[in-house]
mmCIF file of C-alpha atoms in Angstrom:
data_model
loop_
_atom_site.group_PDB
_atom_site.id
_atom_site.type_symbol
_atom_site.label_atom_id
_atom_site.label_comp_id
_atom_site.label_asym_id
_atom_site.label_seq_id
_atom_site.Cartn_x
_atom_site.Cartn_y
_atom_site.Cartn_z
ATOM 1 C CA MET A 1 85.974 -21.825 -35.219
ATOM 2 C CA LYS A 2 86.151 -23.621 -31.874
ATOM 3 C CA LYS A 3 85.445 -20.355 -29.995
ATOM 4 C CA ASN A 4 82.369 -19.679 -32.169
ATOM 5 C CA THR A 5 81.062 -23.200 -31.486
ATOM 6 C CA TYR A 6 81.371 -22.682 -27.700
ATOM 7 C CA ILE A 7 79.582 -19.342 -27.893
ATOM 8 C CA LEU A 8 76.823 -20.838 -30.035
ATOM 9 C CA CYS A 9 76.387 -23.780 -27.616
ATOM 10 C CA LEU A 10 76.286 -21.413 -24.604
ATOM 11 C CA TYR A 11 73.763 -19.185 -26.379
ATOM 12 C CA LEU A 12 71.508 -22.147 -27.285
ATOM 13 C CA PHE A 13 71.740 -23.516 -23.729
ATOM 14 C CA LEU A 14 70.757 -20.171 -22.201
ATOM 15 C CA LEU A 15 67.976 -19.696 -24.731
ATOM 16 C CA SER A 16 66.511 -23.143 -24.063
ATOM 17 C CA THR A 17 66.698 -22.606 -20.281
ATOM 18 C CA LEU A 18 64.881 -19.280 -20.509
ATOM 19 C CA SER A 19 62.183 -20.649 -22.784
ATOM 20 C CA VAL A 20 61.528 -23.584 -20.433
ATOM 21 C CA TYR A 21 60.939 -21.250 -17.481
ATOM 22 C CA SER A 22 58.986 -18.635 -19.397
ATOM 23 C CA GLN A 23 56.693 -21.061 -21.260
ATOM 24 C CA THR A 24 55.560 -23.330 -18.429
ATOM 25 C CA PRO A 25 52.204 -22.164 -17.070
ATOM 26 C CA GLN A 26 51.148 -23.195 -13.598
ATOM 27 C CA ILE A 27 47.561 -24.384 -13.231
ATOM 28 C CA SER A 28 46.166 -23.140 -9.937
ATOM 29 C CA TRP A 29 42.972 -25.220 -10.093
ATOM 30 C CA TRP A 30 40.488 -26.756 -12.494
ATOM 31 C CA TYR A 31 36.829 -27.699 -12.412
ATOM 32 C CA ASP A 32 35.643 -30.628 -14.515
ATOM 33 C CA ILE A 33 32.142 -30.146 -15.952
ATOM 34 C CA LYS A 34 32.428 -33.298 -18.095
ATOM 35 C CA ASP A 35 31.217 -31.476 -21.201
ATOM 36 C CA ASP A 36 32.131 -28.686 -23.607
ATOM 37 C CA ALA A 37 31.773 -25.033 -22.645
ATOM 38 C CA PHE A 38 31.727 -22.960 -25.839
ATOM 39 C CA GLY A 39 30.325 -19.716 -24.435
ATOM 40 C CA ASN A 40 32.419 -17.124 -22.667
ATOM 41 C CA SER A 41 32.702 -16.739 -18.942
ATOM 42 C CA ALA A 42 32.325 -13.605 -16.822
ATOM 43 C CA MET A 43 33.747 -12.591 -13.467
ATOM 44 C CA ALA A 44 32.523 -10.433 -10.580
ATOM 45 C CA ASP A 45 32.285 -10.529 -6.788
ATOM 46 C CA PHE A 46 28.836 -12.110 -6.547
ATOM 47 C CA ASP A 47 28.773 -13.003 -2.843
ATOM 48 C CA MET A 48 30.389 -9.732 -1.653
ATOM 49 C CA ASP A 49 33.323 -11.486 0.045
ATOM 50 C CA GLY A 50 35.935 -9.294 -1.651
ATOM 51 C CA LYS A 51 36.969 -12.119 -4.008
ATOM 52 C CA PRO A 52 35.724 -12.673 -7.564
ATOM 53 C CA GLU A 53 33.546 -15.529 -8.742
ATOM 54 C CA ILE A 54 33.403 -16.930 -12.278
ATOM 55 C CA VAL A 55 30.099 -17.633 -14.032
ATOM 56 C CA PHE A 56 29.882 -19.804 -17.157
ATOM 57 C CA SER A 57 27.643 -22.433 -18.677
ATOM 58 C CA ASP A 58 28.203 -25.772 -20.321
ATOM 59 C CA TYR A 59 27.054 -26.809 -23.725
ATOM 60 C CA ARG A 60 24.610 -29.696 -23.539
ATOM 61 C CA ASN A 61 24.949 -32.679 -21.197
ATOM 62 C CA ASP A 62 23.884 -31.255 -17.851
ATOM 63 C CA SER A 63 22.506 -27.888 -19.082
ATOM 64 C CA CYS A 64 23.897 -26.051 -16.062
ATOM 65 C CA VAL A 65 25.095 -22.566 -15.306
ATOM 66 C CA TYR A 66 28.048 -22.699 -12.889
ATOM 67 C CA VAL A 67 29.393 -20.140 -10.422
ATOM 68 C CA LEU A 68 32.861 -20.954 -9.072
ATOM 69 C CA ASN A 69 35.031 -19.217 -6.495
ATOM 70 C CA ALA A 70 37.925 -17.818 -8.513
ATOM 71 C CA GLU A 71 40.492 -18.218 -5.734
ATOM 72 C CA ASP A 72 40.268 -22.012 -5.553
ATOM 73 C CA GLY A 73 37.778 -23.243 -8.195
ATOM 74 C CA SER A 74 35.278 -24.531 -5.654
ATOM 75 C CA LEU A 75 31.628 -24.602 -6.645
ATOM 76 C CA LEU A 76 29.523 -21.794 -5.183
ATOM 77 C CA TRP A 77 26.394 -23.065 -6.967
ATOM 78 C CA LYS A 78 25.061 -24.463 -10.223
ATOM 79 C CA TYR A 79 21.616 -24.365 -11.784
ATOM 80 C CA ASN A 80 20.069 -26.496 -14.517
ATOM 81 C CA THR A 81 18.413 -24.303 -17.166
ATOM 82 C CA GLY A 82 16.982 -27.225 -19.134
ATOM 83 C CA GLY A 83 18.624 -26.281 -22.430
ATOM 84 C CA CYS A 84 21.884 -25.783 -24.270
ATOM 85 C CA ASN A 85 23.881 -22.966 -22.683
ATOM 86 C CA ASP A 86 26.085 -21.598 -25.432
ATOM 87 C CA VAL A 87 25.787 -17.932 -24.524
ATOM 88 C CA ALA A 88 28.092 -15.660 -22.548
ATOM 89 C CA PRO A 89 26.507 -14.456 -19.297
ATOM 90 C CA LEU A 90 25.786 -10.757 -18.854
ATOM 91 C CA ILE A 91 26.520 -9.372 -15.392
ATOM 92 C CA TYR A 92 24.598 -6.341 -14.174
ATOM 93 C CA ASP A 93 22.185 -5.339 -11.401
ATOM 94 C CA VAL A 94 18.826 -6.505 -12.813
ATOM 95 C CA ASP A 95 16.643 -5.722 -9.795
ATOM 96 C CA GLY A 96 18.318 -2.503 -8.599
ATOM 97 C CA ASP A 97 19.323 -3.834 -5.164
ATOM 98 C CA GLY A 98 22.999 -2.849 -5.553
ATOM 99 C CA MET A 99 24.200 -6.445 -5.962
ATOM 100 C CA PHE A 100 25.247 -8.271 -9.113
ATOM 101 C CA ASP A 101 22.800 -10.374 -11.057
ATOM 102 C CA PHE A 102 23.367 -12.068 -14.379
ATOM 103 C CA VAL A 103 21.436 -12.945 -17.509
ATOM 104 C CA VAL A 104 21.939 -16.078 -19.624
ATOM 105 C CA ALA A 105 20.161 -17.339 -22.720
ATOM 106 C CA THR A 106 19.633 -21.007 -23.490
ATOM 107 C CA TRP A 107 18.352 -22.981 -26.477
ATOM 108 C CA SER A 108 17.555 -26.533 -27.501
ATOM 109 C CA PHE A 109 16.683 -28.460 -30.624
ATOM 110 C CA ILE A 110 13.097 -28.737 -29.423
ATOM 111 C CA ASP A 111 11.376 -25.761 -27.812
ATOM 112 C CA SER A 112 13.176 -24.592 -24.670
ATOM 113 C CA ASN A 113 14.718 -21.354 -25.960
ATOM 114 C CA LYS A 114 14.730 -19.040 -22.949
ATOM 115 C CA ILE A 115 16.416 -16.040 -21.373
ATOM 116 C CA TYR A 116 16.896 -16.107 -17.592
ATOM 117 C CA ALA A 117 17.920 -13.499 -15.010
ATOM 118 C CA TYR A 118 19.403 -14.779 -11.735
ATOM 119 C CA ARG A 119 20.409 -13.093 -8.510
ATOM 120 C CA ALA A 120 24.076 -14.017 -8.509
ATOM 121 C CA HIS A 121 24.808 -14.515 -4.810
ATOM 122 C CA ASP A 122 22.066 -17.103 -4.149
ATOM 123 C CA GLN A 123 20.877 -18.385 -7.597
ATOM 124 C CA GLN A 124 17.385 -16.966 -7.086
ATOM 125 C CA LEU A 125 15.587 -16.838 -10.442
ATOM 126 C CA LEU A 126 14.406 -13.235 -10.931
ATOM 127 C CA TRP A 127 12.606 -13.827 -14.224
ATOM 128 C CA GLY A 128 12.530 -16.013 -17.304
ATOM 129 C CA ASN A 129 11.347 -15.271 -20.825
ATOM 130 C CA SER A 130 10.569 -17.798 -23.560
ATOM 131 C CA MET A 131 9.945 -15.314 -26.403
ATOM 132 C CA PRO A 132 12.907 -16.303 -28.584
ATOM 133 C CA GLN A 133 11.638 -18.912 -31.022
ATOM 134 C CA ASP A 134 15.000 -19.993 -32.397
ATOM 135 C CA TYR A 135 18.609 -20.616 -31.367
ATOM 136 C CA ILE A 136 20.366 -17.960 -29.348
ATOM 137 C CA TYR A 137 24.093 -18.393 -29.785
ATOM 138 C CA HIS A 138 25.583 -15.173 -28.498
ATOM 139 C CA GLY A 139 25.335 -12.997 -25.457
ATOM 140 C CA VAL A 140 22.927 -10.395 -24.233
ATOM 141 C CA SER A 141 23.804 -6.688 -24.272
ATOM 142 C CA TYR A 142 22.232 -3.898 -22.305
ATOM 143 C CA ALA A 143 21.728 -0.140 -22.404
ATOM 144 C CA ASP A 144 19.167 2.371 -21.218
ATOM 145 C CA LEU A 145 17.594 2.830 -24.646
ATOM 146 C CA ASP A 146 14.618 4.918 -23.508
ATOM 147 C CA ASP A 147 16.421 7.104 -20.898
ATOM 148 C CA GLU A 148 14.131 6.033 -18.076
ATOM 149 C CA GLY A 149 16.950 4.959 -15.766
ATOM 150 C CA LYS A 150 16.623 1.184 -16.244
ATOM 151 C CA PRO A 151 18.498 -0.896 -18.801
ATOM 152 C CA GLU A 152 16.950 -2.779 -21.683
ATOM 153 C CA LEU A 153 18.408 -6.072 -22.878
ATOM 154 C CA VAL A 154 19.203 -6.675 -26.548
ATOM 155 C CA ILE A 155 19.595 -10.152 -28.034
ATOM 156 C CA GLY A 156 19.288 -11.634 -31.514
ATOM 157 C CA SER A 157 18.261 -15.118 -32.592
ATOM 158 C CA TYR A 158 18.828 -17.291 -35.644
ATOM 159 C CA ASN A 159 15.333 -16.731 -37.032
ATOM 160 C CA GLY A 160 16.247 -13.060 -37.587
ATOM 161 C CA THR A 161 14.424 -11.565 -34.626
ATOM 162 C CA LEU A 162 16.052 -8.801 -32.605
ATOM 163 C CA HIS A 163 14.487 -8.805 -29.138
ATOM 164 C CA VAL A 164 14.675 -5.842 -26.779
ATOM 165 C CA LEU A 165 13.471 -6.719 -23.278
ATOM 166 C CA ASN A 166 12.867 -4.631 -20.180
ATOM 167 C CA GLY A 167 15.778 -5.561 -17.935
ATOM 168 C CA GLU A 168 13.899 -5.384 -14.650
ATOM 169 C CA ASP A 169 11.306 -8.053 -15.495
ATOM 170 C CA GLY A 170 12.165 -9.568 -18.918
ATOM 171 C CA SER A 171 8.987 -8.319 -20.594
ATOM 172 C CA LEU A 172 9.102 -7.392 -24.275
ATOM 173 C CA PHE A 173 10.017 -3.758 -24.964
ATOM 174 C CA TRP A 174 10.044 -4.242 -28.747
ATOM 175 C CA LYS A 175 11.228 -6.647 -31.417
ATOM 176 C CA HIS A 176 12.061 -6.454 -35.090
ATOM 177 C CA GLU A 177 12.212 -9.190 -37.714
ATOM 178 C CA TYR A 178 15.150 -9.262 -40.130
ATOM 179 C CA PRO A 179 15.494 -11.526 -43.201
ATOM 180 C CA TYR A 180 18.766 -13.029 -41.950
ATOM 181 C CA TRP A 181 20.320 -14.656 -38.887
ATOM 182 C CA LEU A 182 21.328 -12.448 -36.007
ATOM 183 C CA HIS A 183 24.493 -14.184 -34.927
ATOM 184 C CA TRP A 184 26.408 -11.611 -32.914
ATOM 185 C CA CYS A 185 26.513 -9.819 -29.626
ATOM 186 C CA THR A 186 26.003 -6.071 -29.910
ATOM 187 C CA TYR A 187 27.527 -3.792 -27.308
ATOM 188 C CA PHE A 188 26.043 -0.441 -26.381
ATOM 189 C CA THR A 189 27.271 2.445 -24.327
ATOM 190 C CA SER A 190 25.257 4.850 -22.211
ATOM 191 C CA GLY A 191 24.181 8.184 -23.658
ATOM 192 C CA LEU A 192 22.819 6.877 -26.956
ATOM 193 C CA GLU A 193 21.224 9.635 -28.983
#
């Protein structure tokens, strides 16, 4: 009995030691935005320095989109969109210059529902569109729907409207009204038939 107790104590000691070392994450850095960030983030090398940056937006207080250097959490830039940013950013080359851009959608309880495209390395606004007339909660998707070599953007809103925009300038390609909320992000692949 005494031998079994020693073995059990040794086993529990080793188990607790291993769990302490394996369950203690190390925080490399943090960035305090002083608000909630409910949307997803995205990552790419925006400034072409060989290191990734992180783009995300906060929920309501300062209405900003943030781009941070992933290696140390320092702020590359931020931009106030004027609305609630609850939508995951979409990263792709909007203007065809070979560098990353990104698209974010924003909404408010008044009338500032918009979709914006930014050049990622210098925060230059490429275009903005205020067609959505209701909340936009989830991200933008893209695909070349008309096989003309340029992507279209697809986004739904709570009033049941599915918007398809021309990716290069944000103009309306087409839209369709549904009798229910569109509360999801749809993903497409190339080569749609």
